[in-house]
Tab-separated table of C-alpha atoms in Angstrom:
chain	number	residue	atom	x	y	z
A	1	UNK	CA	-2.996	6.277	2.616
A	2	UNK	CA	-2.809	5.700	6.450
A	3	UNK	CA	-2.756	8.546	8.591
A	4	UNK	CA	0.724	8.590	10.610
A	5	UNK	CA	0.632	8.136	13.909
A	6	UNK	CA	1.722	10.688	16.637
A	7	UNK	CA	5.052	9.887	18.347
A	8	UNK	CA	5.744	12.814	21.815
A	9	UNK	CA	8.238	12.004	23.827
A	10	UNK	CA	7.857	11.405	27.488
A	11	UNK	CA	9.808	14.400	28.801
A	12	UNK	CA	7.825	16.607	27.303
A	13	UNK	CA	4.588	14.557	28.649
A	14	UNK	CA	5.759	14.911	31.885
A	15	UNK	CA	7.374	18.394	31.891
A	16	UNK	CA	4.647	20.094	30.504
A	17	UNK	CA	2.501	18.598	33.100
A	18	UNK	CA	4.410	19.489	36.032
A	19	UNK	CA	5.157	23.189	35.234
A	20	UNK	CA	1.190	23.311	34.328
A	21	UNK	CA	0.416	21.846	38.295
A	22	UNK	CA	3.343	24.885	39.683
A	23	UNK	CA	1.686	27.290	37.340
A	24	UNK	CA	-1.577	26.494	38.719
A	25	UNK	CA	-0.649	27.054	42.375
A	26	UNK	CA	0.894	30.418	41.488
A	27	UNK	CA	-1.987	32.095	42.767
A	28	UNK	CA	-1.959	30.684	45.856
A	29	UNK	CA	1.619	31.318	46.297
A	30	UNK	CA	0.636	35.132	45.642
A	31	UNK	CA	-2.194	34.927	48.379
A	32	UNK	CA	-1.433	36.002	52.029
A	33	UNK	CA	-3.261	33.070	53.880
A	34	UNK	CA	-0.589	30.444	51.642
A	35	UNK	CA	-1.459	27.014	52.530
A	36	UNK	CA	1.568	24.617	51.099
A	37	UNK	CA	-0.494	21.181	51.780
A	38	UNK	CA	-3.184	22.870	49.206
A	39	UNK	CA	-0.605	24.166	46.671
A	40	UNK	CA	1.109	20.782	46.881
A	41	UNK	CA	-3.037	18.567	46.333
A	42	UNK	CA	-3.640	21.262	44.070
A	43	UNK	CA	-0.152	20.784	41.722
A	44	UNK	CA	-0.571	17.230	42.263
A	45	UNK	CA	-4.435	16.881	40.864
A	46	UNK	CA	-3.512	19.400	37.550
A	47	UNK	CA	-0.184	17.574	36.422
A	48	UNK	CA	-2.024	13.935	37.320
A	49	UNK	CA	-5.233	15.564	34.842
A	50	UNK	CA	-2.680	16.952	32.276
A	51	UNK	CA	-0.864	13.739	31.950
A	52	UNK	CA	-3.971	11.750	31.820
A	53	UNK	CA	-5.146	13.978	28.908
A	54	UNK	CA	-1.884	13.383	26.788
A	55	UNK	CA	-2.114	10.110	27.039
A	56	UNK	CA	-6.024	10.173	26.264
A	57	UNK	CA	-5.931	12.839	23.465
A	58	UNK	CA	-2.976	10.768	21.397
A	59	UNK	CA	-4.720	7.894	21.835
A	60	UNK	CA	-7.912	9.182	20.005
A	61	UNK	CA	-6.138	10.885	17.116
A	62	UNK	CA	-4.366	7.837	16.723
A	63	UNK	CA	-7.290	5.941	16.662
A	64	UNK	CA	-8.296	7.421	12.867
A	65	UNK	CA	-6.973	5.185	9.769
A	66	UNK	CA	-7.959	8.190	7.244
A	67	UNK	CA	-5.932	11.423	6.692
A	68	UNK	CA	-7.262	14.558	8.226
A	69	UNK	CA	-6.158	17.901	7.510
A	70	UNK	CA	-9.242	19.354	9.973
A	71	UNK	CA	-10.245	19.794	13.260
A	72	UNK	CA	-12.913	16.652	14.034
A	73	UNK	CA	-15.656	18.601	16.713
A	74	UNK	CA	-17.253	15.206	17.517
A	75	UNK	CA	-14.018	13.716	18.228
A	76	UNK	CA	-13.242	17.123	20.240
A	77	UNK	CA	-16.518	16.918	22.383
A	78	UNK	CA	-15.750	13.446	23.039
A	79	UNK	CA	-12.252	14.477	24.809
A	80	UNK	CA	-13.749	17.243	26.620
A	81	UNK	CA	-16.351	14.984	27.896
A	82	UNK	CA	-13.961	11.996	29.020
A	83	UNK	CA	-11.994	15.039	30.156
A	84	UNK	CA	-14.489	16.367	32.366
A	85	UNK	CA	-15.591	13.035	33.963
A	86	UNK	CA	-11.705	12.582	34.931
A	87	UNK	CA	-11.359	16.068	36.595
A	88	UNK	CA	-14.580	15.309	38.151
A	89	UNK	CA	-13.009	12.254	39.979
A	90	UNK	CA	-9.793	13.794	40.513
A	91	UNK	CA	-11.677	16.796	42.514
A	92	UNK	CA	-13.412	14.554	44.487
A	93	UNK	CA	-10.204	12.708	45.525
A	94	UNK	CA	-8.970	16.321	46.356
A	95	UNK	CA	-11.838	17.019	48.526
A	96	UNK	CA	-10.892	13.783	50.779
A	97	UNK	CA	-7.834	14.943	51.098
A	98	UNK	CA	-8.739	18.902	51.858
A	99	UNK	CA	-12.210	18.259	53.715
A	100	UNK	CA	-12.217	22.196	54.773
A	101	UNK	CA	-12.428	23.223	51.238
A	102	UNK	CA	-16.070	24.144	49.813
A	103	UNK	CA	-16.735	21.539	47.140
A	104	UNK	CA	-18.870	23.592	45.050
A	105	UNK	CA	-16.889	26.361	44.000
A	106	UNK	CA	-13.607	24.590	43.989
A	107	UNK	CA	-15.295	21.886	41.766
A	108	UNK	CA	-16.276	24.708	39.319
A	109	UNK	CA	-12.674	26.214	38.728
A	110	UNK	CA	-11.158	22.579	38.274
A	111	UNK	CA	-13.489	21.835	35.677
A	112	UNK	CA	-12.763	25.128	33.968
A	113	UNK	CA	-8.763	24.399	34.064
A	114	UNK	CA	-9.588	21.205	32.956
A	115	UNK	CA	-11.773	22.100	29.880
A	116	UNK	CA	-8.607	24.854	29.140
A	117	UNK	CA	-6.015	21.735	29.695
A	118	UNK	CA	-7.734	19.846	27.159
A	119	UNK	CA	-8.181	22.270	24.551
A	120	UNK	CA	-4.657	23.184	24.687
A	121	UNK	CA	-3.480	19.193	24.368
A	122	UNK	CA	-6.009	18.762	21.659
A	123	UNK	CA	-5.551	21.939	19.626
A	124	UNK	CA	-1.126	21.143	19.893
A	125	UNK	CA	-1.802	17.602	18.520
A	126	UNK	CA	-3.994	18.627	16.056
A	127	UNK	CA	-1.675	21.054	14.814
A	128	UNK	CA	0.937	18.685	15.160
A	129	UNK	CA	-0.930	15.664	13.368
A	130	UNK	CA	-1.383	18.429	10.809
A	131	UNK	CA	2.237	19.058	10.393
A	132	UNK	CA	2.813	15.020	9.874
A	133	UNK	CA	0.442	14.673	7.226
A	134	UNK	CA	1.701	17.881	5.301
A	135	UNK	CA	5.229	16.505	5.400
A	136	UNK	CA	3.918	13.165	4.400
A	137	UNK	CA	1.750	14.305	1.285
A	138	UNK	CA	5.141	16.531	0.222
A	139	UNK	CA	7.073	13.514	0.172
A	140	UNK	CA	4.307	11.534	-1.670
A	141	UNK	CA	4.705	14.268	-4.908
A	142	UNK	CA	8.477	14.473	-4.629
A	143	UNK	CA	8.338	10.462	-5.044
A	144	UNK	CA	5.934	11.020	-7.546
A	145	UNK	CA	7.736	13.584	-9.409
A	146	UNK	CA	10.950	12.012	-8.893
A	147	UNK	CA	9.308	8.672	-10.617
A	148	UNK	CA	7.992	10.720	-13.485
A	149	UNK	CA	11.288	12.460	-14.218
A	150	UNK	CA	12.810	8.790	-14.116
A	151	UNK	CA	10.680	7.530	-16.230
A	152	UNK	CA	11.184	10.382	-18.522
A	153	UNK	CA	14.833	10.640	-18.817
A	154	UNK	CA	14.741	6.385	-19.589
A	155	UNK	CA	12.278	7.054	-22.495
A	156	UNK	CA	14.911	9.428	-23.674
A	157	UNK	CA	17.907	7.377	-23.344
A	158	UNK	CA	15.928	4.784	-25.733
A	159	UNK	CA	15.246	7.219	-28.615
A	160	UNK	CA	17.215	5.883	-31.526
A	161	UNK	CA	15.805	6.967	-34.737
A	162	UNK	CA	14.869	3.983	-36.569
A	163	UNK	CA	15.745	5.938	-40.101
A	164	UNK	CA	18.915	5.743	-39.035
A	165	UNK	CA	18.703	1.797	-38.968
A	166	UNK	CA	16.656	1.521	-42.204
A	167	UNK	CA	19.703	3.588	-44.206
A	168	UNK	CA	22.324	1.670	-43.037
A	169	UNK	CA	20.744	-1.913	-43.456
A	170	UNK	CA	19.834	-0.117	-47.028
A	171	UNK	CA	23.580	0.806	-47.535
A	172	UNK	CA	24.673	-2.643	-46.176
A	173	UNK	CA	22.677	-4.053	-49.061
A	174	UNK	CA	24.294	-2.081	-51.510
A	175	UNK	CA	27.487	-2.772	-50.478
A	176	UNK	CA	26.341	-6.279	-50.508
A	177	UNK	CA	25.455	-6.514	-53.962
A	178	UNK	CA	28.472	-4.370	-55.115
A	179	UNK	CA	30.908	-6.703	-53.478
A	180	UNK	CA	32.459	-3.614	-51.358
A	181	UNK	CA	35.066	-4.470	-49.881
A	182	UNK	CA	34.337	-2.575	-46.459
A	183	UNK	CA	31.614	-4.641	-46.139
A	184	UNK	CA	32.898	-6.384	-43.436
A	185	UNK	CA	34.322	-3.491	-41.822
A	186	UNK	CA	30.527	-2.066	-41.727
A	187	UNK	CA	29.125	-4.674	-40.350
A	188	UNK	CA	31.839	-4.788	-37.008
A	189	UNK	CA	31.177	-1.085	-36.958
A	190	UNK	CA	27.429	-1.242	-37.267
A	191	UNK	CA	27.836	-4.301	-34.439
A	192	UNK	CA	29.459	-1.476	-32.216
A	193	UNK	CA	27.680	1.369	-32.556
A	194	UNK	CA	24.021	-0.902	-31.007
A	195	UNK	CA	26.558	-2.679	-28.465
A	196	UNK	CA	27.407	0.946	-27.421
A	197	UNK	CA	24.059	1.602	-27.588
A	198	UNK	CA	22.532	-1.286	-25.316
A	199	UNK	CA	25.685	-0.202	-22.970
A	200	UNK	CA	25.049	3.078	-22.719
A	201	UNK	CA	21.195	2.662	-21.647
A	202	UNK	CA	22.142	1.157	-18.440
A	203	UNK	CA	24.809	4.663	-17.469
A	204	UNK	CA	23.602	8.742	-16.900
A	205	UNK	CA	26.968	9.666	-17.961
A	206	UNK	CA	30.065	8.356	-19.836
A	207	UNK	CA	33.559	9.556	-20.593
A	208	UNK	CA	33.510	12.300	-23.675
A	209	UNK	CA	36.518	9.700	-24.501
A	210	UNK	CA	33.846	6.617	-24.704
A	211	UNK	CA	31.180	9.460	-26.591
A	212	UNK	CA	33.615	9.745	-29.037
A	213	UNK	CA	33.763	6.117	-30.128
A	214	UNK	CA	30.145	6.032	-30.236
A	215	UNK	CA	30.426	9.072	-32.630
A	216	UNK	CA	33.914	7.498	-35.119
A	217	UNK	CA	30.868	4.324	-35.158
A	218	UNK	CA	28.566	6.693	-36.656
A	219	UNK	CA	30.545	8.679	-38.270
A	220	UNK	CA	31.838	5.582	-40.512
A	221	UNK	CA	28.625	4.276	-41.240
A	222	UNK	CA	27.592	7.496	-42.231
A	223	UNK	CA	30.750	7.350	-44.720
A	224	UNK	CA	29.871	4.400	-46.431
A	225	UNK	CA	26.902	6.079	-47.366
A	226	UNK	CA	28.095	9.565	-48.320
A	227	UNK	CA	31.345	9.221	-48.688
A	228	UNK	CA	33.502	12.340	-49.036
A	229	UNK	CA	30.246	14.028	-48.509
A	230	UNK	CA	31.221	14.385	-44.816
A	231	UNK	CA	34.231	15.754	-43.481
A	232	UNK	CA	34.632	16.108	-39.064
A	233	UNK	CA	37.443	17.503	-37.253
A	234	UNK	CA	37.825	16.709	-33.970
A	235	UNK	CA	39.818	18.941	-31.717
A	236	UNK	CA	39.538	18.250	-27.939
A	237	UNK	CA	42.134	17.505	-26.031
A	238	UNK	CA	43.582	14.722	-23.317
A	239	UNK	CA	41.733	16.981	-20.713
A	240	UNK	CA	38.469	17.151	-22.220
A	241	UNK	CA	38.444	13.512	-23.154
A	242	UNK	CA	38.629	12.825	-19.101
A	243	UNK	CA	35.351	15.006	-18.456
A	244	UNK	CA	31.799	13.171	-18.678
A	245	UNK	CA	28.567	13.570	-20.949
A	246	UNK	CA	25.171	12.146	-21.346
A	247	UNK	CA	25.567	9.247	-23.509
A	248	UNK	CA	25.056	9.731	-27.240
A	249	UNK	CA	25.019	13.474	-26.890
A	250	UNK	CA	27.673	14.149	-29.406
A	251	UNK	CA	26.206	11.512	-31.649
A	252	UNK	CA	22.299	13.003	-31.513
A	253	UNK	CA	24.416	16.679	-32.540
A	254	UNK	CA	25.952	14.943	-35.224
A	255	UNK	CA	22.935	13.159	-36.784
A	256	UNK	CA	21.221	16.487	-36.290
A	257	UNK	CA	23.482	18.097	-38.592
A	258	UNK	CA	23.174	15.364	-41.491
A	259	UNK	CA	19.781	15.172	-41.435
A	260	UNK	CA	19.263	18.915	-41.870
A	261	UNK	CA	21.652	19.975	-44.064
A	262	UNK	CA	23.004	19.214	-47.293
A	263	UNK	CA	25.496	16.370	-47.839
A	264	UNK	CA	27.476	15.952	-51.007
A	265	UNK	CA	30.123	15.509	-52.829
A	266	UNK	CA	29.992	18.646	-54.256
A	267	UNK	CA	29.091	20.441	-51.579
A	268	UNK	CA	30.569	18.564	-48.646
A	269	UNK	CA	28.805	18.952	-44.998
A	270	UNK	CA	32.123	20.194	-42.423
A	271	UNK	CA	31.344	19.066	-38.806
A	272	UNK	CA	33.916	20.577	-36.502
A	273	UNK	CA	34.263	19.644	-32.633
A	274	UNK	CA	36.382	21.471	-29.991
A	275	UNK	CA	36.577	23.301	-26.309
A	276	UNK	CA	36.267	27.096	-25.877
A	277	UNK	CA	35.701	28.722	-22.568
A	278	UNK	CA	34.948	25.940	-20.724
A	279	UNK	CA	32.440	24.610	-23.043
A	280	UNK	CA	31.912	21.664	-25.945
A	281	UNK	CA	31.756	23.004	-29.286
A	282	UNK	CA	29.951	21.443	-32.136
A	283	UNK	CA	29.406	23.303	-34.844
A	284	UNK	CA	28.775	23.428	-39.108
A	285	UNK	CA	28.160	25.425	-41.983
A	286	UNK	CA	24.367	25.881	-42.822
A	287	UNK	CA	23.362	24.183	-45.880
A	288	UNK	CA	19.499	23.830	-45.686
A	289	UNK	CA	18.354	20.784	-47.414
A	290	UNK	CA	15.050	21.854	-49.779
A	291	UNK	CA	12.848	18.773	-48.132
A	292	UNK	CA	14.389	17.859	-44.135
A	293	UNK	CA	13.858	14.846	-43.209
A	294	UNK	CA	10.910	14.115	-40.603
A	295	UNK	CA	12.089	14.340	-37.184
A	296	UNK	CA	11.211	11.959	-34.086
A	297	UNK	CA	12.123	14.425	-31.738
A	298	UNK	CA	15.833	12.781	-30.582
A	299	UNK	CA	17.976	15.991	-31.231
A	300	UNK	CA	17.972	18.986	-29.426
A	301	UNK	CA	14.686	18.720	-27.304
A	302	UNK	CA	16.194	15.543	-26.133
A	303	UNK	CA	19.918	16.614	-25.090
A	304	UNK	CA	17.971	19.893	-23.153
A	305	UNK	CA	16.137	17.771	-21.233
A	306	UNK	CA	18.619	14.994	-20.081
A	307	UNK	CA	20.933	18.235	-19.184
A	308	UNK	CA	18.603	20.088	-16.931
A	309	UNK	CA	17.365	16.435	-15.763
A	310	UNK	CA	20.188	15.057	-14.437
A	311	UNK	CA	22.700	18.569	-14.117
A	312	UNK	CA	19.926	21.642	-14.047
A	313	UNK	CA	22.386	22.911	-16.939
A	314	UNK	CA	21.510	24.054	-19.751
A	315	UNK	CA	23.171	24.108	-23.430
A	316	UNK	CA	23.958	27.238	-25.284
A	317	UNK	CA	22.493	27.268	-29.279
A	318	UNK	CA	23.581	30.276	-31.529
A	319	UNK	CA	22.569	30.338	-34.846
A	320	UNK	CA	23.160	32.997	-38.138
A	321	UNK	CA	22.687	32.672	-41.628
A	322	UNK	CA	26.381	30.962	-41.823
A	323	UNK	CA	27.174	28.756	-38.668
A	324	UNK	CA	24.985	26.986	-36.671
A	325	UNK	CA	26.320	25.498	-33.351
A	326	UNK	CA	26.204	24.199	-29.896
A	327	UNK	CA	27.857	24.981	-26.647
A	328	UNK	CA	27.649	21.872	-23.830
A	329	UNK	CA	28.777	22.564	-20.784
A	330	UNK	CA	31.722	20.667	-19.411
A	331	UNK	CA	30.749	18.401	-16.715
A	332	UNK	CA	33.966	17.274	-14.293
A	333	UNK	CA	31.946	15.308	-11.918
A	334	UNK	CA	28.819	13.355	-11.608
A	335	UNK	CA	26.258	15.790	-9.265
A	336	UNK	CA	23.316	14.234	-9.746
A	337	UNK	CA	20.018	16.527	-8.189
């Protein structure tokens, strides 16, 4: 990755530099024997070597194509050196202009200002180029991350369990070869619940109204193949209806409780459905089947995750010998994090 170049704006170029050329006649303000034309050369030669410097010591950083989260002491000596070669020249244009001065020492306490100039421009861009690239990386993971979790939550919307395909081609034949007359019916209905299926892929969340029609699909396939071995009740209201859900929520919970518990005619499985404290209830009796079915991992683990993926919500799950159920929160708008 290319290292992103330094942007400072020109106010602060040239601001900086001019309160560094007052600061540096402060002294000379303090003195007794003030001379202004020497405060004014003096100002004048420290702003001219700080702006020169800004310019120079973004230019180098700049220069690098590879990230750097160090200081670079060769690239550092370099400055200083280009650094003192420029004061150099600058304090020899100030001692044409101030003949009476001693070269000598003046010479040595420009230099000195000018190493301290530099350092301080290098050491603030450094920091600064520093900044950049930390900003830069933490936007690289939260792309990354945010990829990961995309591609996560689409692996989960395409879990159908392909048992539940077999069994109903299996019942279709049956019906087939018995002459049922809801054949036909079975068919449309098995039709609709993989066009809500391919549908659904392409949306987060769907009305619990549309949810339900995915579930009355299953729920009627299911039928043909137990019969009166399943009973559901559906209670929610107008209200609930209008409220959203993760597509093939309800369903998953539903196919959760066939495959785990007993269904009979004798011993009939009762799925009930309804809203309590601002919740989705799903719940039915326990009746542990003796050999469960093998599990692909599309029930529970898979509705936790798309919750706390796209709502950071999670469901409730309370469970006793008797009852077994789950509590989904109600979502009234889409707030997608």
């Amino acid at each position: 990755m290319q290292q992103q170049k330094i942007k400072i704006s020109q106010a602060i170029i040239w601001i900086s530099s001019i309160f560094l050329g007052i600061l540096s006649s402060v002294p000379q303000l303090a003195s007794h024997q003030f001379n202004w034309k020497e405060a004014v050369v003096n100002s004048g030669i420290t702003a001219a070597f700080s702006v020169i410097m800004w310019y120079i010591n973004i230019y180098m950083l700049n220069r690098t194509k590879k990230r750097r989260q160090h200081i670079s002491y060769s690239r550092l000596m370099v400055i200083l050196g280009f650094g003192m070669v420029i004061m150099f020249g600058l304090a020899w244009i100030q001692q044409l202009i101030l003949s009476h001065i001693n070269f000598g020492p003046v010479m040595l306490m420009i230099e000195v200002r000018g190493i301290l100039i530099n350092l301080v421009c290098y050491m603030f861009l450094n920091l600064l180029q520093n900044n950049y690239t930390g900003q830069q990386v933490q936007l690289e993971l939260e792309k990354v991350k945010s990829d990961n979790l995309g591609a996560q939550y689409e692996l989960l919307k395409q879990q159908i369990n392909p048992h539940f395909l077999f069994n109903s081609l299996n019942t279709l034949k049956l019906m087939a070869e018995t002459r049922d007359e809801e054949t036909v019916d079975f068919i449309v209905k098995l039709s609709d619940f993989y066009r809500f299926t391919l549908e659904s892929r392409k949306l987060d969340l769907i009305s619990v109204q549309e949810e339900m029609k995915i579930v009355n699909a299953y729920l009627f396939l299911q039928k043909a193949r137990f019969g009166d071995g399943i009973m559901f009740t559906n209670e929610l209201g107008k209200e609930t209806c209008s409220t959203l859900i993760p597509p093939f929520t309800l369903q998953l919970l539903v196919e959760n409780c066939i495959k785990h518990n007993i269904v009979s005619q004798s011993k009939p499985l009762h799925i009930k459905i309804y809203t309590a404290h601002g919740n989705i209830v799903i719940e039915n009796p326990i009746q542990r089947k003796v050999n469960t079915e093998d599990s692909l991992g599309v029930g529970l683990d898979n509705i936790k995750m798309r919750y706390k993926h796209l709502l950071e919500k999670d469901i409730t799950i309370h469970s006793d010998e008797k009852t077994f159920q789950i509590k989904l929160p109600l979502i009234h708008e889409y707030n997608h994090y």
